[in-house]
Amino acid sequence: MKKPLIGVFASFVLMLGACGGGTEGEAGNEGSSSSDSGEQLEVAVIPAQSAGEMQDGLDALETTLNESMDSGVSVDHYPSYNAVVEALNFGRIDLAYLGPLTYVIANEESGAEAILTQEIDGKPYYYSYIISHVDKPWNSLDEMLEQPGDVNFAFGSVSSTSGSLMPGLELRDRGVFESEENNEFASVRYTGSHDVTANAVVNNKVDAGAIDSAIYNELVEAGTIDESNVKKIWQSDQIYQYPWAARSGMSDELKQQFQDAFTSIEDEQILDIFGGASAFVETDHSSYEDIAQAASDFGMLNMNSVEE
């Protein structure tokens, strides 16, 4: 991992003090957060993209949920994956938008449950890409790995499925990567988010980087990056889309309220910030069992794999 879990409670208490409802208890044992008692609901989103890229859509989502739910709703973009998972584990938030990897860790730690995901072009899947600047001399991952010692490589967040777990497994299987410290590359860095990785590649700050396919396509369509400057040199097998996970102990009635509210959303301003989604759909934990197995195989099914 990039760095150990340090000072969780110090930063956790400071950051979450304003997040409202619930009484403090052991992770996974609190089922009485704000939500089921009619108080304000707390919804959190991981920093898959920078806050500025998502804020208008998150504001629109908050407005929509407040109009749809029986209780008031606050939607917040959290500064780290770790903050979201810890808040979910301790019942400080009611619903969290997580990457598949962070979700299966939260499920393992506290019993958080996937209840929603999004479709893109009618399908609930995405991919991990490895991209490179068009001027680089290779056109495939095989060609790039002929001389890995010449390559400065970027992952996204340590906690990202498409930006870390899946490309990391691929590179490990090819014998060039075990960790940030143990690898065959000239250098390895973790950028923290997919848009930062894309910009690092486009601006030749790294030679290649791993990125979420949906976010890559969104950045291209928005004109944030010029696709003519980029080439895709590897694509993973399909990955089930990012889940919305309910805290452990949430009532079936409240889960259904969230599902009804999200599956009714047609506002493109909201859908666009979630990888250019076409719709939100219901899901459950069974869709993420393959990711849980991959995380276990890579030694990442634990809180030490969640980036602060």
mmCIF file of C-alpha atoms in Angstrom:
data_model
loop_
_atom_site.group_PDB
_atom_site.id
_atom_site.type_symbol
_atom_site.label_atom_id
_atom_site.label_comp_id
_atom_site.label_asym_id
_atom_site.label_seq_id
_atom_site.Cartn_x
_atom_site.Cartn_y
_atom_site.Cartn_z
ATOM 1 C CA MET A 1 0.000 0.000 0.000
ATOM 2 C CA LYS A 2 1.018 3.622 -0.314
ATOM 3 C CA LYS A 3 1.145 4.329 3.398
ATOM 4 C CA PRO A 4 -0.127 2.795 6.631
ATOM 5 C CA LEU A 5 -3.349 3.757 8.354
ATOM 6 C CA ILE A 6 -2.166 6.433 10.809
ATOM 7 C CA GLY A 7 -4.129 8.581 13.245
ATOM 8 C CA VAL A 8 -7.535 7.393 12.087
ATOM 9 C CA PHE A 9 -9.449 8.663 15.073
ATOM 10 C CA ALA A 10 -7.782 12.087 15.236
ATOM 11 C CA SER A 11 -8.609 12.984 11.653
ATOM 12 C CA PHE A 12 -11.829 10.990 11.701
ATOM 13 C CA VAL A 13 -13.350 12.810 14.667
ATOM 14 C CA LEU A 14 -12.349 16.250 13.385
ATOM 15 C CA MET A 15 -13.721 15.644 9.938
ATOM 16 C CA LEU A 16 -16.904 13.857 10.843
ATOM 17 C CA GLY A 17 -17.972 15.947 13.797
ATOM 18 C CA ALA A 18 -20.250 17.935 11.502
ATOM 19 C CA CYS A 19 -21.669 14.950 9.692
ATOM 20 C CA GLY A 20 -24.609 14.468 12.084
ATOM 21 C CA GLY A 21 -26.567 11.565 13.508
ATOM 22 C CA GLY A 22 -25.731 8.320 15.167
ATOM 23 C CA THR A 23 -24.116 7.273 18.400
ATOM 24 C CA GLU A 24 -20.567 6.065 18.479
ATOM 25 C CA GLY A 25 -19.980 2.337 18.709
ATOM 26 C CA GLU A 26 -18.024 -0.552 17.313
ATOM 27 C CA ALA A 27 -17.761 -0.741 13.528
ATOM 28 C CA GLY A 28 -20.534 -2.820 12.040
ATOM 29 C CA ASN A 29 -22.624 -2.888 15.223
ATOM 30 C CA GLU A 30 -24.465 0.404 14.828
ATOM 31 C CA GLY A 31 -27.786 0.175 13.013
ATOM 32 C CA SER A 32 -29.449 3.307 14.384
ATOM 33 C CA SER A 33 -27.745 6.138 12.504
ATOM 34 C CA SER A 34 -29.677 9.301 11.665
ATOM 35 C CA SER A 35 -31.522 7.583 8.855
ATOM 36 C CA ASP A 36 -33.920 5.184 10.521
ATOM 37 C CA SER A 37 -34.979 7.696 13.179
ATOM 38 C CA GLY A 38 -36.077 10.366 10.690
ATOM 39 C CA GLU A 39 -33.085 12.652 11.173
ATOM 40 C CA GLN A 40 -30.851 13.909 8.371
ATOM 41 C CA LEU A 41 -29.391 11.258 6.088
ATOM 42 C CA GLU A 42 -25.681 11.424 5.317
ATOM 43 C CA VAL A 43 -24.425 10.395 1.854
ATOM 44 C CA ALA A 44 -20.705 10.331 1.028
ATOM 45 C CA VAL A 45 -18.787 10.082 -2.242
ATOM 46 C CA ILE A 46 -15.175 8.913 -2.650
ATOM 47 C CA PRO A 47 -12.674 11.213 -4.421
ATOM 48 C CA ALA A 48 -12.566 9.214 -7.666
ATOM 49 C CA GLN A 49 -12.251 12.624 -9.309
ATOM 50 C CA SER A 50 -11.217 15.974 -7.887
ATOM 51 C CA ALA A 51 -13.913 17.800 -5.923
ATOM 52 C CA GLY A 52 -14.207 20.614 -8.455
ATOM 53 C CA GLU A 53 -15.017 18.150 -11.226
ATOM 54 C CA MET A 54 -18.037 16.806 -9.311
ATOM 55 C CA GLN A 55 -19.470 19.561 -7.118
ATOM 56 C CA ASP A 56 -22.276 20.889 -9.333
ATOM 57 C CA GLY A 57 -23.567 17.371 -9.933
ATOM 58 C CA LEU A 58 -23.357 16.521 -6.234
ATOM 59 C CA ASP A 59 -25.319 19.667 -5.386
ATOM 60 C CA ALA A 60 -27.996 18.593 -7.867
ATOM 61 C CA LEU A 61 -28.019 15.085 -6.375
ATOM 62 C CA GLU A 62 -28.512 16.512 -2.884
ATOM 63 C CA THR A 63 -31.453 18.594 -4.096
ATOM 64 C CA THR A 64 -33.024 15.608 -5.845
ATOM 65 C CA LEU A 65 -32.668 13.307 -2.835
ATOM 66 C CA ASN A 66 -34.124 15.939 -0.522
ATOM 67 C CA GLU A 67 -37.166 16.074 -2.781
ATOM 68 C CA SER A 68 -37.480 12.270 -2.943
ATOM 69 C CA MET A 69 -36.683 11.012 0.568
ATOM 70 C CA ASP A 70 -38.761 11.209 3.747
ATOM 71 C CA SER A 71 -35.783 12.700 5.636
ATOM 72 C CA GLY A 72 -33.392 15.511 4.787
ATOM 73 C CA VAL A 73 -30.232 14.472 2.926
ATOM 74 C CA SER A 74 -26.686 15.849 2.906
ATOM 75 C CA VAL A 75 -24.329 14.754 0.091
ATOM 76 C CA ASP A 76 -20.610 15.309 0.589
ATOM 77 C CA HIS A 77 -17.469 14.681 -1.474
ATOM 78 C CA TYR A 78 -14.952 13.294 1.011
ATOM 79 C CA PRO A 79 -11.219 14.062 0.765
ATOM 80 C CA SER A 80 -10.056 10.449 1.028
ATOM 81 C CA TYR A 81 -11.184 6.886 0.488
ATOM 82 C CA ASN A 82 -10.244 6.075 4.081
ATOM 83 C CA ALA A 83 -12.550 8.757 5.491
ATOM 84 C CA VAL A 84 -15.543 7.342 3.613
ATOM 85 C CA VAL A 85 -14.897 3.722 4.582
ATOM 86 C CA GLU A 86 -14.251 4.567 8.242
ATOM 87 C CA ALA A 87 -17.401 6.715 8.383
ATOM 88 C CA LEU A 88 -19.429 3.898 6.845
ATOM 89 C CA ASN A 89 -17.909 1.289 9.147
ATOM 90 C CA PHE A 90 -18.784 3.337 12.227
ATOM 91 C CA GLY A 91 -22.326 4.220 11.140
ATOM 92 C CA ARG A 92 -21.527 7.932 10.707
ATOM 93 C CA ILE A 93 -22.918 7.957 7.184
ATOM 94 C CA ASP A 94 -25.873 6.122 5.722
ATOM 95 C CA LEU A 95 -24.954 5.611 2.082
ATOM 96 C CA ALA A 96 -21.579 5.741 0.364
ATOM 97 C CA TYR A 97 -20.467 5.802 -3.254
ATOM 98 C CA LEU A 98 -17.425 3.536 -3.328
ATOM 99 C CA GLY A 99 -15.145 1.864 -5.804
ATOM 100 C CA PRO A 100 -15.594 -1.916 -5.964
ATOM 101 C CA LEU A 101 -12.382 -2.483 -3.980
ATOM 102 C CA THR A 102 -13.256 -0.051 -1.192
ATOM 103 C CA TYR A 103 -16.756 -1.536 -1.096
ATOM 104 C CA VAL A 104 -15.620 -5.129 -0.569
ATOM 105 C CA ILE A 105 -13.266 -3.916 2.185
ATOM 106 C CA ALA A 106 -16.153 -2.069 3.882
ATOM 107 C CA ASN A 107 -18.331 -5.158 3.499
ATOM 108 C CA GLU A 108 -15.624 -7.317 5.063
ATOM 109 C CA GLU A 109 -15.049 -4.865 7.923
ATOM 110 C CA SER A 110 -18.593 -3.883 8.863
ATOM 111 C CA GLY A 111 -21.163 -5.621 6.683
ATOM 112 C CA ALA A 112 -21.914 -2.596 4.491
ATOM 113 C CA GLU A 113 -24.204 -3.704 1.662
ATOM 114 C CA ALA A 114 -24.259 -2.750 -2.031
ATOM 115 C CA ILE A 115 -27.776 -1.690 -3.030
ATOM 116 C CA LEU A 116 -27.258 0.425 -6.172
ATOM 117 C CA THR A 117 -24.880 0.904 -9.053
ATOM 118 C CA GLN A 118 -24.935 2.731 -12.376
ATOM 119 C CA GLU A 119 -25.163 1.641 -15.971
ATOM 120 C CA ILE A 120 -23.194 3.227 -18.777
ATOM 121 C CA ASP A 121 -24.735 2.775 -22.207
ATOM 122 C CA GLY A 122 -27.107 0.297 -20.589
ATOM 123 C CA LYS A 123 -24.407 -1.917 -19.068
ATOM 124 C CA PRO A 124 -23.233 -2.063 -15.413
ATOM 125 C CA TYR A 125 -19.592 -2.623 -16.309
ATOM 126 C CA TYR A 126 -16.411 -0.656 -16.882
ATOM 127 C CA TYR A 127 -12.717 -1.409 -17.451
ATOM 128 C CA SER A 128 -9.264 -0.506 -16.289
ATOM 129 C CA TYR A 129 -7.140 1.078 -19.004
ATOM 130 C CA ILE A 130 -3.418 1.620 -19.101
ATOM 131 C CA ILE A 131 -2.800 4.715 -21.193
ATOM 132 C CA SER A 132 0.328 6.341 -22.547
ATOM 133 C CA HIS A 133 1.222 9.515 -24.397
ATOM 134 C CA VAL A 134 0.920 9.107 -28.152
ATOM 135 C CA ASP A 135 4.610 9.987 -28.605
ATOM 136 C CA LYS A 136 5.842 7.011 -26.583
ATOM 137 C CA PRO A 137 7.562 4.294 -28.663
ATOM 138 C CA TRP A 138 5.270 1.432 -27.609
ATOM 139 C CA ASN A 139 1.785 0.520 -28.799
ATOM 140 C CA SER A 140 0.958 -2.282 -26.382
ATOM 141 C CA LEU A 141 1.649 -3.305 -22.803
ATOM 142 C CA ASP A 142 3.858 -6.117 -24.081
ATOM 143 C CA GLU A 143 6.038 -3.619 -25.937
ATOM 144 C CA MET A 144 6.219 -1.242 -22.977
ATOM 145 C CA LEU A 145 7.303 -4.035 -20.648
ATOM 146 C CA GLU A 146 10.228 -5.024 -22.864
ATOM 147 C CA GLN A 147 12.163 -2.303 -20.998
ATOM 148 C CA PRO A 148 10.223 -1.541 -17.787
ATOM 149 C CA GLY A 149 13.259 0.167 -16.289
ATOM 150 C CA ASP A 150 12.693 3.063 -18.701
ATOM 151 C CA VAL A 151 9.065 3.579 -17.632
ATOM 152 C CA ASN A 152 7.736 5.995 -15.024
ATOM 153 C CA PHE A 153 4.346 4.502 -14.129
ATOM 154 C CA ALA A 154 1.320 6.010 -12.373
ATOM 155 C CA PHE A 155 -1.535 4.355 -10.549
ATOM 156 C CA GLY A 156 -4.528 6.338 -9.263
ATOM 157 C CA SER A 157 -5.471 5.872 -5.633
ATOM 158 C CA VAL A 158 -4.075 2.847 -3.809
ATOM 159 C CA SER A 159 -7.715 2.070 -3.012
ATOM 160 C CA SER A 160 -8.950 2.208 -6.619
ATOM 161 C CA THR A 161 -10.113 -0.963 -8.363
ATOM 162 C CA SER A 162 -9.343 0.210 -11.899
ATOM 163 C CA GLY A 163 -6.540 2.575 -10.941
ATOM 164 C CA SER A 164 -4.639 0.157 -8.693
ATOM 165 C CA LEU A 165 -6.002 -3.341 -7.973
ATOM 166 C CA MET A 166 -6.682 -4.692 -11.472
ATOM 167 C CA PRO A 167 -3.676 -3.148 -13.272
ATOM 168 C CA GLY A 168 -1.521 -4.049 -10.271
ATOM 169 C CA LEU A 169 -2.574 -7.686 -10.550
ATOM 170 C CA GLU A 170 -1.845 -7.655 -14.288
ATOM 171 C CA LEU A 171 1.618 -6.185 -13.765
ATOM 172 C CA ARG A 172 2.319 -8.594 -10.921
ATOM 173 C CA ASP A 173 1.363 -11.521 -13.153
ATOM 174 C CA ARG A 174 3.841 -10.196 -15.719
ATOM 175 C CA GLY A 175 6.590 -10.135 -13.104
ATOM 176 C CA VAL A 176 7.261 -6.391 -13.007
ATOM 177 C CA PHE A 177 5.310 -5.171 -9.973
ATOM 178 C CA GLU A 178 4.768 -6.179 -6.355
ATOM 179 C CA SER A 179 4.472 -2.836 -4.592
ATOM 180 C CA GLU A 180 5.431 0.833 -4.837
ATOM 181 C CA GLU A 181 8.811 -0.051 -3.362
ATOM 182 C CA ASN A 182 9.304 -3.426 -5.087
ATOM 183 C CA ASN A 183 8.972 -3.232 -8.880
ATOM 184 C CA GLU A 184 10.951 -3.155 -12.117
ATOM 185 C CA PHE A 185 9.895 0.332 -13.243
ATOM 186 C CA ALA A 186 12.029 3.473 -13.241
ATOM 187 C CA SER A 187 9.490 4.861 -10.772
ATOM 188 C CA VAL A 188 5.976 4.224 -9.503
ATOM 189 C CA ARG A 189 3.676 6.902 -8.128
ATOM 190 C CA TYR A 190 0.077 7.053 -6.902
ATOM 191 C CA THR A 191 -1.700 10.190 -8.094
ATOM 192 C CA GLY A 192 -4.776 9.876 -5.875
ATOM 193 C CA SER A 193 -7.417 10.251 -8.603
ATOM 194 C CA HIS A 194 -8.115 9.284 -12.203
ATOM 195 C CA ASP A 195 -8.208 12.803 -13.651
ATOM 196 C CA VAL A 196 -4.797 13.555 -12.147
ATOM 197 C CA THR A 197 -3.416 10.367 -13.737
ATOM 198 C CA ALA A 198 -4.817 11.346 -17.136
ATOM 199 C CA ASN A 199 -3.279 14.800 -16.945
ATOM 200 C CA ALA A 200 0.058 13.357 -15.828
ATOM 201 C CA VAL A 201 0.126 11.164 -18.950
ATOM 202 C CA VAL A 202 -0.993 13.936 -21.305
ATOM 203 C CA ASN A 203 1.619 16.320 -19.903
ATOM 204 C CA ASN A 204 4.410 13.715 -20.020
ATOM 205 C CA LYS A 205 4.899 13.749 -16.264
ATOM 206 C CA VAL A 206 4.681 9.940 -16.398
ATOM 207 C CA ASP A 207 5.125 7.492 -19.264
ATOM 208 C CA ALA A 208 1.994 5.445 -18.611
ATOM 209 C CA GLY A 209 -0.851 5.294 -16.121
ATOM 210 C CA ALA A 210 -3.849 3.238 -15.049
ATOM 211 C CA ILE A 211 -7.318 4.792 -15.221
ATOM 212 C CA ASP A 212 -11.032 4.026 -14.987
ATOM 213 C CA SER A 213 -12.414 3.647 -18.528
ATOM 214 C CA ALA A 214 -15.631 5.534 -17.781
ATOM 215 C CA ILE A 215 -13.806 8.489 -16.255
ATOM 216 C CA TYR A 216 -11.335 8.470 -19.151
ATOM 217 C CA ASN A 217 -14.218 8.664 -21.628
ATOM 218 C CA GLU A 218 -15.880 11.396 -19.564
ATOM 219 C CA LEU A 219 -12.677 13.472 -19.546
ATOM 220 C CA VAL A 220 -12.364 13.087 -23.320
ATOM 221 C CA GLU A 221 -15.995 14.031 -23.966
ATOM 222 C CA ALA A 222 -15.702 17.062 -21.687
ATOM 223 C CA GLY A 223 -12.579 18.209 -23.543
ATOM 224 C CA THR A 224 -10.512 17.996 -20.360
ATOM 225 C CA ILE A 225 -7.979 15.837 -22.173
ATOM 226 C CA ASP A 226 -7.297 15.591 -25.901
ATOM 227 C CA GLU A 227 -7.648 11.956 -26.962
ATOM 228 C CA SER A 228 -5.309 12.575 -29.903
ATOM 229 C CA ASN A 229 -2.495 12.861 -27.347
ATOM 230 C CA VAL A 230 -3.241 9.506 -25.721
ATOM 231 C CA LYS A 231 -3.155 5.840 -26.676
ATOM 232 C CA LYS A 232 -4.666 2.912 -24.804
ATOM 233 C CA ILE A 233 -2.168 0.076 -24.512
ATOM 234 C CA TRP A 234 -4.089 -2.298 -22.220
ATOM 235 C CA GLN A 235 -7.676 -3.015 -21.206
ATOM 236 C CA SER A 236 -8.787 -5.269 -18.349
ATOM 237 C CA ASP A 237 -11.648 -7.718 -18.343
ATOM 238 C CA GLN A 238 -14.969 -6.082 -17.461
ATOM 239 C CA ILE A 239 -15.406 -4.849 -13.882
ATOM 240 C CA TYR A 240 -18.798 -4.464 -12.222
ATOM 241 C CA GLN A 241 -19.612 -0.792 -11.725
ATOM 242 C CA TYR A 242 -19.072 1.316 -8.592
ATOM 243 C CA PRO A 243 -21.656 0.502 -5.901
ATOM 244 C CA TRP A 244 -23.651 2.666 -3.555
ATOM 245 C CA ALA A 245 -23.321 0.871 -0.211
ATOM 246 C CA ALA A 246 -25.744 1.116 2.711
ATOM 247 C CA ARG A 247 -24.416 1.039 6.251
ATOM 248 C CA SER A 248 -24.860 -2.164 8.208
ATOM 249 C CA GLY A 249 -28.224 -2.358 9.953
ATOM 250 C CA MET A 250 -30.141 -0.081 7.580
ATOM 251 C CA SER A 251 -33.822 -1.019 7.419
ATOM 252 C CA ASP A 252 -35.206 -2.584 4.252
ATOM 253 C CA GLU A 253 -37.666 0.310 4.040
ATOM 254 C CA LEU A 254 -34.898 2.910 3.928
ATOM 255 C CA LYS A 255 -32.874 0.872 1.425
ATOM 256 C CA GLN A 256 -35.932 0.814 -0.815
ATOM 257 C CA GLN A 257 -36.370 4.584 -0.463
ATOM 258 C CA PHE A 258 -32.801 5.101 -1.644
ATOM 259 C CA GLN A 259 -33.258 2.630 -4.498
ATOM 260 C CA ASP A 260 -36.492 4.273 -5.630
ATOM 261 C CA ALA A 261 -34.948 7.753 -5.453
ATOM 262 C CA PHE A 262 -31.806 6.861 -7.409
ATOM 263 C CA THR A 263 -33.457 4.722 -10.083
ATOM 264 C CA SER A 264 -35.808 7.628 -10.857
ATOM 265 C CA ILE A 265 -32.947 10.053 -11.588
ATOM 266 C CA GLU A 266 -32.754 11.266 -15.195
ATOM 267 C CA ASP A 267 -30.851 14.523 -14.632
ATOM 268 C CA GLU A 268 -27.762 14.396 -16.869
ATOM 269 C CA GLN A 269 -25.907 16.827 -14.609
ATOM 270 C CA ILE A 270 -26.041 14.124 -11.931
ATOM 271 C CA LEU A 271 -25.500 11.117 -14.179
ATOM 272 C CA ASP A 272 -22.519 12.668 -15.962
ATOM 273 C CA ILE A 273 -20.350 12.907 -12.836
ATOM 274 C CA PHE A 274 -20.683 9.174 -12.238
ATOM 275 C CA GLY A 275 -18.723 8.119 -15.283
ATOM 276 C CA GLY A 276 -21.324 9.389 -17.728
ATOM 277 C CA ALA A 277 -23.947 7.002 -16.375
ATOM 278 C CA SER A 278 -27.138 6.399 -18.324
ATOM 279 C CA ALA A 279 -29.105 5.266 -15.252
ATOM 280 C CA PHE A 280 -28.844 4.017 -11.684
ATOM 281 C CA VAL A 281 -29.987 0.430 -11.083
ATOM 282 C CA GLU A 282 -30.395 -1.891 -8.112
ATOM 283 C CA THR A 283 -27.679 -4.420 -7.280
ATOM 284 C CA ASP A 284 -26.453 -6.590 -4.387
ATOM 285 C CA HIS A 285 -23.242 -8.017 -2.945
ATOM 286 C CA SER A 286 -23.114 -11.013 -5.292
ATOM 287 C CA SER A 287 -22.025 -8.701 -8.127
ATOM 288 C CA TYR A 288 -18.759 -7.963 -6.271
ATOM 289 C CA GLU A 289 -17.656 -11.419 -5.169
ATOM 290 C CA ASP A 290 -15.030 -11.626 -7.945
ATOM 291 C CA ILE A 291 -13.515 -8.321 -6.786
ATOM 292 C CA ALA A 292 -13.462 -9.575 -3.193
ATOM 293 C CA GLN A 293 -11.573 -12.669 -4.332
ATOM 294 C CA ALA A 294 -9.087 -10.600 -6.358
ATOM 295 C CA ALA A 295 -8.505 -8.295 -3.387
ATOM 296 C CA SER A 296 -7.952 -11.295 -1.136
ATOM 297 C CA ASP A 297 -5.486 -12.816 -3.615
ATOM 298 C CA PHE A 298 -3.520 -9.539 -3.682
ATOM 299 C CA GLY A 299 -3.598 -9.165 0.113
ATOM 300 C CA MET A 300 -5.801 -6.067 -0.109
ATOM 301 C CA LEU A 301 -9.034 -7.159 1.597
ATOM 302 C CA ASN A 302 -8.343 -5.088 4.720
ATOM 303 C CA MET A 303 -8.273 -1.503 5.978
ATOM 304 C CA ASN A 304 -4.521 -1.237 5.409
ATOM 305 C CA SER A 305 -5.364 -1.087 1.689
ATOM 306 C CA VAL A 306 -7.578 1.992 2.035
ATOM 307 C CA GLU A 307 -5.677 5.178 1.251
ATOM 308 C CA GLU A 308 -5.894 7.996 3.771
#
